[in-house]
mmCIF file with all atom_site columns, C-alpha atoms in Angstrom:
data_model
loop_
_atom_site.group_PDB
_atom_site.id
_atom_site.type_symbol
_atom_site.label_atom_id
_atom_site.label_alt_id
_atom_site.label_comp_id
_atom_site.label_asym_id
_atom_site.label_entity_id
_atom_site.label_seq_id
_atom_site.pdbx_PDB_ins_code
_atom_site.Cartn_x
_atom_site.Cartn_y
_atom_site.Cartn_z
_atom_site.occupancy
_atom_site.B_iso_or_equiv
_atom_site.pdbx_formal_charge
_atom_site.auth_seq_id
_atom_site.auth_comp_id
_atom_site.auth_asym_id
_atom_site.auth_atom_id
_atom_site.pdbx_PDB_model_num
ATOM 1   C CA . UNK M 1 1   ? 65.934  81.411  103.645 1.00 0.00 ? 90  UNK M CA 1
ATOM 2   C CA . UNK M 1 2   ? 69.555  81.075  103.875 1.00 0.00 ? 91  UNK M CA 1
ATOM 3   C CA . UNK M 1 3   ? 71.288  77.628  103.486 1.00 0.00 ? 92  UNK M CA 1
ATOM 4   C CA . UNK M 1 4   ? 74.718  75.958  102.766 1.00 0.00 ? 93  UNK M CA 1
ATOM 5   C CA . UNK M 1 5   ? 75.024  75.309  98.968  1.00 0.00 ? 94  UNK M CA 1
ATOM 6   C CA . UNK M 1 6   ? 75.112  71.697  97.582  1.00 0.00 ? 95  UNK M CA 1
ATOM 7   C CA . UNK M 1 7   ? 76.840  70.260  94.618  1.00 0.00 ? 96  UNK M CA 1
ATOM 8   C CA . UNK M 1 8   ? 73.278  70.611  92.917  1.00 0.00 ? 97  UNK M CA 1
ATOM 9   C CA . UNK M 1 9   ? 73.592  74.105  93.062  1.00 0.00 ? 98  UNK M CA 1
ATOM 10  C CA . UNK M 1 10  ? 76.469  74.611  91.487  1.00 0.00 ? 99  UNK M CA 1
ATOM 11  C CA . UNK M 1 11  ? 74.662  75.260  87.516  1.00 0.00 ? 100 UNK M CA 1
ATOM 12  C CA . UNK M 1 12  ? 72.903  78.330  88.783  1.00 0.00 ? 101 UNK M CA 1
ATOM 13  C CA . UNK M 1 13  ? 76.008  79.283  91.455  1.00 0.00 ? 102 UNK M CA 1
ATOM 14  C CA . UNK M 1 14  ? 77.576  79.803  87.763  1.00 0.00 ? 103 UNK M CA 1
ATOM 15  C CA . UNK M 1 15  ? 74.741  81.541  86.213  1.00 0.00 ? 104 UNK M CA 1
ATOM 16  C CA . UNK M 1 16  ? 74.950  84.293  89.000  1.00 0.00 ? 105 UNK M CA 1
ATOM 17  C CA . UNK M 1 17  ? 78.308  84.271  88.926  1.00 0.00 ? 106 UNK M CA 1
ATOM 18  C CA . UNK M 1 18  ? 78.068  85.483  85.056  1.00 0.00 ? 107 UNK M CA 1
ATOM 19  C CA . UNK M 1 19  ? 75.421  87.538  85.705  1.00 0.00 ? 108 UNK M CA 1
ATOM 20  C CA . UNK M 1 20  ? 77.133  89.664  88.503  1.00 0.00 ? 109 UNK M CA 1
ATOM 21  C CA . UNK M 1 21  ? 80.099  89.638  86.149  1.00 0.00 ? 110 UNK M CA 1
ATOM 22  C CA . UNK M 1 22  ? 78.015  91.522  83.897  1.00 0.00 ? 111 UNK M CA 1
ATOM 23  C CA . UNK M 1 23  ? 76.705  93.732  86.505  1.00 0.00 ? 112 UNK M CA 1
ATOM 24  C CA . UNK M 1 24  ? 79.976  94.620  87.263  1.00 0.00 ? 113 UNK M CA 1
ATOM 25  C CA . UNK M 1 25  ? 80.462  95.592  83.366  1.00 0.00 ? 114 UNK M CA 1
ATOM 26  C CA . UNK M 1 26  ? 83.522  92.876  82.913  1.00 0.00 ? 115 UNK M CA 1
ATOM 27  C CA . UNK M 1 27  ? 81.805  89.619  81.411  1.00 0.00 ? 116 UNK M CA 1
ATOM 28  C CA . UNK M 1 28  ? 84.756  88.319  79.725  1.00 0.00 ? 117 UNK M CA 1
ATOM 29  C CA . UNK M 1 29  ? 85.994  88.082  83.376  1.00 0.00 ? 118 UNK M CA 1
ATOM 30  C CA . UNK M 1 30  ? 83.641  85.432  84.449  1.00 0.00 ? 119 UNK M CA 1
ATOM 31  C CA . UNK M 1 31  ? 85.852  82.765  83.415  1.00 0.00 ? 120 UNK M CA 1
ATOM 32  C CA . UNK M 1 32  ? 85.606  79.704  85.900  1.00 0.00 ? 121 UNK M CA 1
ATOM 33  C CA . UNK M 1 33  ? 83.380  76.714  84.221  1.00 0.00 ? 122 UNK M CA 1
ATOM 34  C CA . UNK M 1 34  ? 81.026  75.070  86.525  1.00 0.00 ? 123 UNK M CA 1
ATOM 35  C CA . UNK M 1 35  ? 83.397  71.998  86.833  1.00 0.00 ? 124 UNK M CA 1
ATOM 36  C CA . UNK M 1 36  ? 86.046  74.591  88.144  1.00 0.00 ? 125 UNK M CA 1
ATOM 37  C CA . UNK M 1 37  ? 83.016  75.797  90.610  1.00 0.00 ? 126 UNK M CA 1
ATOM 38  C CA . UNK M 1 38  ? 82.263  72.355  91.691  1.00 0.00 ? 127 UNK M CA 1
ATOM 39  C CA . UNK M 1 39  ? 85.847  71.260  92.460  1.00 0.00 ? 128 UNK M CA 1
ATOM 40  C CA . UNK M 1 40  ? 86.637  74.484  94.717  1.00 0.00 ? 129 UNK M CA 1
ATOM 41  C CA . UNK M 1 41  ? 83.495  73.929  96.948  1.00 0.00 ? 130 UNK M CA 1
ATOM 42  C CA . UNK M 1 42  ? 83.054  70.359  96.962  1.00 0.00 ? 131 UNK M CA 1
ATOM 43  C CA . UNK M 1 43  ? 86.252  68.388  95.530  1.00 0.00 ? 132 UNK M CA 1
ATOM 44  C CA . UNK M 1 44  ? 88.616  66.763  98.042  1.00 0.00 ? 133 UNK M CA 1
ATOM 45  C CA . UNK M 1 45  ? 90.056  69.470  99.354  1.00 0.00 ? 134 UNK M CA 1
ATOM 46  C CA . UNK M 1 46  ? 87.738  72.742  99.402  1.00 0.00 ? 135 UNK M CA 1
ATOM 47  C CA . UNK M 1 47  ? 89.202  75.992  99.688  1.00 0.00 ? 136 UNK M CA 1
ATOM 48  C CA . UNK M 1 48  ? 85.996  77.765  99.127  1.00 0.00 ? 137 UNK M CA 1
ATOM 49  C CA . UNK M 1 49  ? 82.467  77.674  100.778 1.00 0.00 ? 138 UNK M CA 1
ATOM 50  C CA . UNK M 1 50  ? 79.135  78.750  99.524  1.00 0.00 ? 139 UNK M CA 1
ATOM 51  C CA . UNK M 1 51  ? 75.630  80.013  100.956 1.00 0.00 ? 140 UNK M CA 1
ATOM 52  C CA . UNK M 1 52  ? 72.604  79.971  98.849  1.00 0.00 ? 141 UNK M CA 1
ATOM 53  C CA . UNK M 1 53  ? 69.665  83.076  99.251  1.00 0.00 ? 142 UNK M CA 1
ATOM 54  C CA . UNK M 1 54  ? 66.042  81.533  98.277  1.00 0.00 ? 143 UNK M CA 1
ATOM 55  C CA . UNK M 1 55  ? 63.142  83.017  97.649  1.00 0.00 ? 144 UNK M CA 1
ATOM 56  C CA . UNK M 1 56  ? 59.698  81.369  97.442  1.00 0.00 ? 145 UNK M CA 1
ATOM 57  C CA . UNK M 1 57  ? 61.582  78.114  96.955  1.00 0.00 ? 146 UNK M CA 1
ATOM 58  C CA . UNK M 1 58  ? 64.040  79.564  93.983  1.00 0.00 ? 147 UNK M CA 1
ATOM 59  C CA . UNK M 1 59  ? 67.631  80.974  94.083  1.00 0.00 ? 148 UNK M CA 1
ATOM 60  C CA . UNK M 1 60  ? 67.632  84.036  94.405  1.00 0.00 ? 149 UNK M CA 1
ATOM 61  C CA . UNK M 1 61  ? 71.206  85.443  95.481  1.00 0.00 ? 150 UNK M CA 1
ATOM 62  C CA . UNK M 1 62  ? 74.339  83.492  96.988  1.00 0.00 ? 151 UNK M CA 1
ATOM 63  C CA . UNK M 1 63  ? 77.471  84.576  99.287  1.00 0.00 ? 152 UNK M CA 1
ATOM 64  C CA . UNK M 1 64  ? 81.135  82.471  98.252  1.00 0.00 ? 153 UNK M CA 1
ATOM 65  C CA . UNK M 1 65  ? 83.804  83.036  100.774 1.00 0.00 ? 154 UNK M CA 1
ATOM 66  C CA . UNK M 1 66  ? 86.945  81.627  102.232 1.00 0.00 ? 155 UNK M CA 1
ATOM 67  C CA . UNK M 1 67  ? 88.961  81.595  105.376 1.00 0.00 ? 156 UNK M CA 1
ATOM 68  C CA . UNK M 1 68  ? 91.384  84.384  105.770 1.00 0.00 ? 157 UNK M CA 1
ATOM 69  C CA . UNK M 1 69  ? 93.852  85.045  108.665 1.00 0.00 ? 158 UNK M CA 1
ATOM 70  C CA . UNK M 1 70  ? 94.789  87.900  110.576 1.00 0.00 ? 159 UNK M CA 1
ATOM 71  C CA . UNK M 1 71  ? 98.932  87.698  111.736 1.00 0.00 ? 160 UNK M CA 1
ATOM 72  C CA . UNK M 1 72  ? 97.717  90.838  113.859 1.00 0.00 ? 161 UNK M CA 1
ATOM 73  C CA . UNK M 1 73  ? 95.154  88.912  115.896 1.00 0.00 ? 162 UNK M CA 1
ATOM 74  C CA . UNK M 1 74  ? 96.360  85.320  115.670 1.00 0.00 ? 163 UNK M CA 1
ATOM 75  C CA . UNK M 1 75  ? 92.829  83.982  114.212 1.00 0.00 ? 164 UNK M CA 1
ATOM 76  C CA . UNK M 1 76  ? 90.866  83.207  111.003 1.00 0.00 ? 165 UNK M CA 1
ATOM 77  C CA . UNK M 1 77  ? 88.182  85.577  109.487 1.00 0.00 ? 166 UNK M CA 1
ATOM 78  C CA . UNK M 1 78  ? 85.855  85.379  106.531 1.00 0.00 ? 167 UNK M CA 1
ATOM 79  C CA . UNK M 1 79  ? 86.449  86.989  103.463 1.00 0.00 ? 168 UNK M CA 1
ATOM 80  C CA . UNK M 1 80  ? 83.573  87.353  101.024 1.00 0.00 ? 169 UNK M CA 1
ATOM 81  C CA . UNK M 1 81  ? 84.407  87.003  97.439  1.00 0.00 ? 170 UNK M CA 1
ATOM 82  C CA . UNK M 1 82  ? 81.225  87.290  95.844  1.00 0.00 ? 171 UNK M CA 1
ATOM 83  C CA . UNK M 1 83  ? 77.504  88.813  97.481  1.00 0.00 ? 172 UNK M CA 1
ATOM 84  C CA . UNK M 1 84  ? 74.816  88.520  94.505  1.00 0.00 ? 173 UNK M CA 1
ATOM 85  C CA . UNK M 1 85  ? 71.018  88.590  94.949  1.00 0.00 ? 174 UNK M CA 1
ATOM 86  C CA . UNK M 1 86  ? 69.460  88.937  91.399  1.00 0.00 ? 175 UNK M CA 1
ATOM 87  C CA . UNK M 1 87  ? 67.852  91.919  90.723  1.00 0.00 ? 176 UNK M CA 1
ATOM 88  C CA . UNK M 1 88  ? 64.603  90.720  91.007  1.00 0.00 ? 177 UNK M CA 1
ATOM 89  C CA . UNK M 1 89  ? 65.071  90.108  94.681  1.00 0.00 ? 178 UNK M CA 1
ATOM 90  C CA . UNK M 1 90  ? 66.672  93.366  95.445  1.00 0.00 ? 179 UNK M CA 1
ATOM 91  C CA . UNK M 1 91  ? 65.275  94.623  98.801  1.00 0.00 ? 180 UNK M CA 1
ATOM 92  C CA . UNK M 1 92  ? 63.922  91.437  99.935  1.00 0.00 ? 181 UNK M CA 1
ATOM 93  C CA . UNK M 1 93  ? 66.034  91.216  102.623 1.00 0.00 ? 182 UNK M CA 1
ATOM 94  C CA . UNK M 1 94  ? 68.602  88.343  101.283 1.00 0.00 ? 183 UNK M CA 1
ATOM 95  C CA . UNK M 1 95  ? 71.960  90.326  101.145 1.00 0.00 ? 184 UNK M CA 1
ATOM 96  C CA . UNK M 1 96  ? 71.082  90.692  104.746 1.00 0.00 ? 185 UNK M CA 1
ATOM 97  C CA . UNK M 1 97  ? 70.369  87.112  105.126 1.00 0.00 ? 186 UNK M CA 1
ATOM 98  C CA . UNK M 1 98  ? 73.945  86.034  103.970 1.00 0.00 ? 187 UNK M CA 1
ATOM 99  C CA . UNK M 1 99  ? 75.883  89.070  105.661 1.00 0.00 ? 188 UNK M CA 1
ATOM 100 C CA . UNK M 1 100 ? 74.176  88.252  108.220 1.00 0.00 ? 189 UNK M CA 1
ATOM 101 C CA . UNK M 1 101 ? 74.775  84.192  108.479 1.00 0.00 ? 190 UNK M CA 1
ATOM 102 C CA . UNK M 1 102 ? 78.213  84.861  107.215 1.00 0.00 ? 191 UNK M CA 1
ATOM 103 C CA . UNK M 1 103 ? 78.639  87.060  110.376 1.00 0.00 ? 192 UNK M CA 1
ATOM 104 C CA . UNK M 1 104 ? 77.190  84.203  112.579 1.00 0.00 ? 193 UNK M CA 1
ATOM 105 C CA . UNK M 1 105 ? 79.652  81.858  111.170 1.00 0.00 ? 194 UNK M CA 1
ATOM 106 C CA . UNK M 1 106 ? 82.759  84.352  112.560 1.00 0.00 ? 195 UNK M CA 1
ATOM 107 C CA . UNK M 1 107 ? 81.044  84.927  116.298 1.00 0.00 ? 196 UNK M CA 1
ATOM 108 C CA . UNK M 1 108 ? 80.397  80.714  116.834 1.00 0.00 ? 197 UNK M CA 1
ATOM 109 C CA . UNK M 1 109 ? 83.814  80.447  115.291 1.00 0.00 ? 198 UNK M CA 1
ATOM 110 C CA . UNK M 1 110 ? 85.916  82.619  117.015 1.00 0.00 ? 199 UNK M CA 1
ATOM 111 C CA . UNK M 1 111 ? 86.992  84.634  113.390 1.00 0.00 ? 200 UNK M CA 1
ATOM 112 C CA . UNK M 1 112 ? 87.364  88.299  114.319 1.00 0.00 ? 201 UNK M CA 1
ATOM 113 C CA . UNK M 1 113 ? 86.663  89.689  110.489 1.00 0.00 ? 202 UNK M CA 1
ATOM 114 C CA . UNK M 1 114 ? 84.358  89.574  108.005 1.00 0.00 ? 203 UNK M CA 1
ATOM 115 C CA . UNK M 1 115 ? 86.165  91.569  104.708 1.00 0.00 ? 204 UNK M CA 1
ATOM 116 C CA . UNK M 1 116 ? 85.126  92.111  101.439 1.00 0.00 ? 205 UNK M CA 1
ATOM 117 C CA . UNK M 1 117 ? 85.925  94.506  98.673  1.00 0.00 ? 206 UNK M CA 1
ATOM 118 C CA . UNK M 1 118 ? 83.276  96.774  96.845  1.00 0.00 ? 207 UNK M CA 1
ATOM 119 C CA . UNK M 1 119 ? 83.374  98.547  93.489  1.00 0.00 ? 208 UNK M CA 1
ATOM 120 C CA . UNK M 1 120 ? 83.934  102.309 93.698  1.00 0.00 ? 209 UNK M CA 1
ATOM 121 C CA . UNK M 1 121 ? 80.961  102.892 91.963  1.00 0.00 ? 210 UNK M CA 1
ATOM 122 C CA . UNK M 1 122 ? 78.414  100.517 93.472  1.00 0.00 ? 211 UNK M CA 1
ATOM 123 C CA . UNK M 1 123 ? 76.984  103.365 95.090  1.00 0.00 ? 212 UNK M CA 1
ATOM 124 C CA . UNK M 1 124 ? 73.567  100.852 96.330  1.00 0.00 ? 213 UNK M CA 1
ATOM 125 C CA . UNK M 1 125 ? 76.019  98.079  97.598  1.00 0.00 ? 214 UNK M CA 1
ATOM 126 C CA . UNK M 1 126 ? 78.261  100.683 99.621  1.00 0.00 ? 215 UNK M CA 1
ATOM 127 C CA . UNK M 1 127 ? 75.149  102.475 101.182 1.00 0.00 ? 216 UNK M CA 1
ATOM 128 C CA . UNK M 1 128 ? 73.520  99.131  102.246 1.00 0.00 ? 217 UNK M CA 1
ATOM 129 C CA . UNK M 1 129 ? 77.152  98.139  103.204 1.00 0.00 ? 218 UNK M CA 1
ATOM 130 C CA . UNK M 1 130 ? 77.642  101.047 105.435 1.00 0.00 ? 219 UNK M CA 1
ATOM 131 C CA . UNK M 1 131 ? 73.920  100.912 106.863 1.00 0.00 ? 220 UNK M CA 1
ATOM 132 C CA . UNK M 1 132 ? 74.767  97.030  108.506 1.00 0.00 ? 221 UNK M CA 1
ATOM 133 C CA . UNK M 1 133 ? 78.018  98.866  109.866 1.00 0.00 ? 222 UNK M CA 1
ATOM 134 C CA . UNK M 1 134 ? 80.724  98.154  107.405 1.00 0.00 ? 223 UNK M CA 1
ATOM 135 C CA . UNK M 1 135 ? 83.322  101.006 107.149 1.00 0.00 ? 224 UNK M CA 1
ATOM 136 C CA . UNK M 1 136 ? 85.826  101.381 104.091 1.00 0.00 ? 225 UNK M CA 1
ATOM 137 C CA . UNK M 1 137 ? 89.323  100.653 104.875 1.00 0.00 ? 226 UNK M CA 1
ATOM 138 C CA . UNK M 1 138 ? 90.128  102.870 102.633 1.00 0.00 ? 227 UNK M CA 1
ATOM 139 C CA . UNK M 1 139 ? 93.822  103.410 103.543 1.00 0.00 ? 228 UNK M CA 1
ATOM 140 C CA . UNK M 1 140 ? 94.715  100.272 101.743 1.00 0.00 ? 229 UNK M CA 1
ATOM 141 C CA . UNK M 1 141 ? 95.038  100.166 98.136  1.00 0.00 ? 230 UNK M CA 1
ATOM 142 C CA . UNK M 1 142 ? 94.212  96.429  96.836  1.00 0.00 ? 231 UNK M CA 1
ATOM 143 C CA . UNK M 1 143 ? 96.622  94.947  93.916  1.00 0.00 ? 232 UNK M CA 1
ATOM 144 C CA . UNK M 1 144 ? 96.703  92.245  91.870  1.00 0.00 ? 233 UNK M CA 1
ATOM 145 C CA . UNK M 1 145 ? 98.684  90.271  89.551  1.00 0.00 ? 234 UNK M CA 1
ATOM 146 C CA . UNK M 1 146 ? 96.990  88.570  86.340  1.00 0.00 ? 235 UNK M CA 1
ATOM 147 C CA . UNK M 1 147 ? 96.947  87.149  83.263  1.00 0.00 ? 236 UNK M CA 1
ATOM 148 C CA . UNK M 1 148 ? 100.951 87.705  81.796  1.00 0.00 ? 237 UNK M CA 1
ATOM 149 C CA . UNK M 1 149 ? 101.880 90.319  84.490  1.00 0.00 ? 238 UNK M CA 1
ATOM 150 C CA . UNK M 1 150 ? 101.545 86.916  86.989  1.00 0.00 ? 239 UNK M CA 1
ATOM 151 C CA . UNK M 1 151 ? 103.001 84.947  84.257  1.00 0.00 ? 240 UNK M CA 1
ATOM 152 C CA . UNK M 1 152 ? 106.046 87.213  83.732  1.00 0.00 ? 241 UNK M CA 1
ATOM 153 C CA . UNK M 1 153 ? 106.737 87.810  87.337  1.00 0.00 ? 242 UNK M CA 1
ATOM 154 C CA . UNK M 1 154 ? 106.245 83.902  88.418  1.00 0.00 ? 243 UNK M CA 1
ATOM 155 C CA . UNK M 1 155 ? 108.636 82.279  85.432  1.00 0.00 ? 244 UNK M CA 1
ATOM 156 C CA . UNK M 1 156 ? 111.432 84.697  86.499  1.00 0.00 ? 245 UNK M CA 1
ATOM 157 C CA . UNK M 1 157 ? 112.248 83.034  89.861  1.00 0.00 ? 246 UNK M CA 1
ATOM 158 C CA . UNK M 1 158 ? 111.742 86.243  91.802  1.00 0.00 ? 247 UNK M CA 1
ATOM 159 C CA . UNK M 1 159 ? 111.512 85.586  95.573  1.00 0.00 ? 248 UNK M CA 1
ATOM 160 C CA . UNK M 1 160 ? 113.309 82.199  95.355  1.00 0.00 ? 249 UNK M CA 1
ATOM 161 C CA . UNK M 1 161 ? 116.174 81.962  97.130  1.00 0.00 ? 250 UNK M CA 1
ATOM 162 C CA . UNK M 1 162 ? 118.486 80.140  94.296  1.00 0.00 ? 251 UNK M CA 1
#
């Protein structure tokens, strides 16, 4: 069963959170406290949305996404931050679930994109992936800014136009 996440959620929203930080081999990463967690989704002004995967009446695996938008097409699309299911429910069906509700969201909205970013190594997550569909774009190269890099670049003024 898929279904919207609640603010009751959010405690084991940050559990898998950590947990696929670990998976991912960069726990230190997993950062965000659960207060953090609960103000994105449900403070005054949510940026970021959250579906919940059960299984026999327990969390199993969750999708968090946002609204992107495409200049190119003129409209909104989803982009998924985060797919978990816990090991334990590997196979059952529930990455499906949420890919798959996530996908329903775009078509009754009128979004034209559902994007996400995979490790280069997750060889399991790209095969599924690929299996529902999904192609690599892989002529884009993804950067990011962090930590002092973002620090040093944003105190210097560079883009303003002073």
């Amino acid at each position: 069963m898929i279904r919207t996440a609640t603010p009751d959620d959010v405690p084991v929203l940050h559990a898998m959170i950590r947990e696929l930080a670990a998976y991912e081999k960069e726990p230190e990463q997993a950062r965000a406290t659960e207060e953090q967690l609960r103000e994105a989704l449900f403070g005054e002004r949510p940026a970021v949305f959250a579906h919940v995967a059960e299984g026999d009446g327990e969390p199993v695996g969750f999708a968090l996404w946002f609204l992107n938008f495409s200049t190119w097409r003129g409209v909104h699309g989803i982009y998924l931050e985060d797919l978990y299911v816990r090991p334990h429910a590997r196979g059952g069906g529930h990455g499906r679930a949420l890919l798959t509700e996530l996908a329903r969201i775009c078509v009754a909205r009128g979004y034209e994109r559902l994007e996400w970013a995979v490790l280069n190594w997750n060889a399991p997550s790209i095969g599924f992936y690929e299996s529902l569909g999904a192609r690599p774009q892989d002529e884009w190269t993804t950067y990011r800014l962090t930590d002092g890099a973002l620090a040093a670049l944003g105190g210097t003024g560079a883009g303003s136009e002073d």
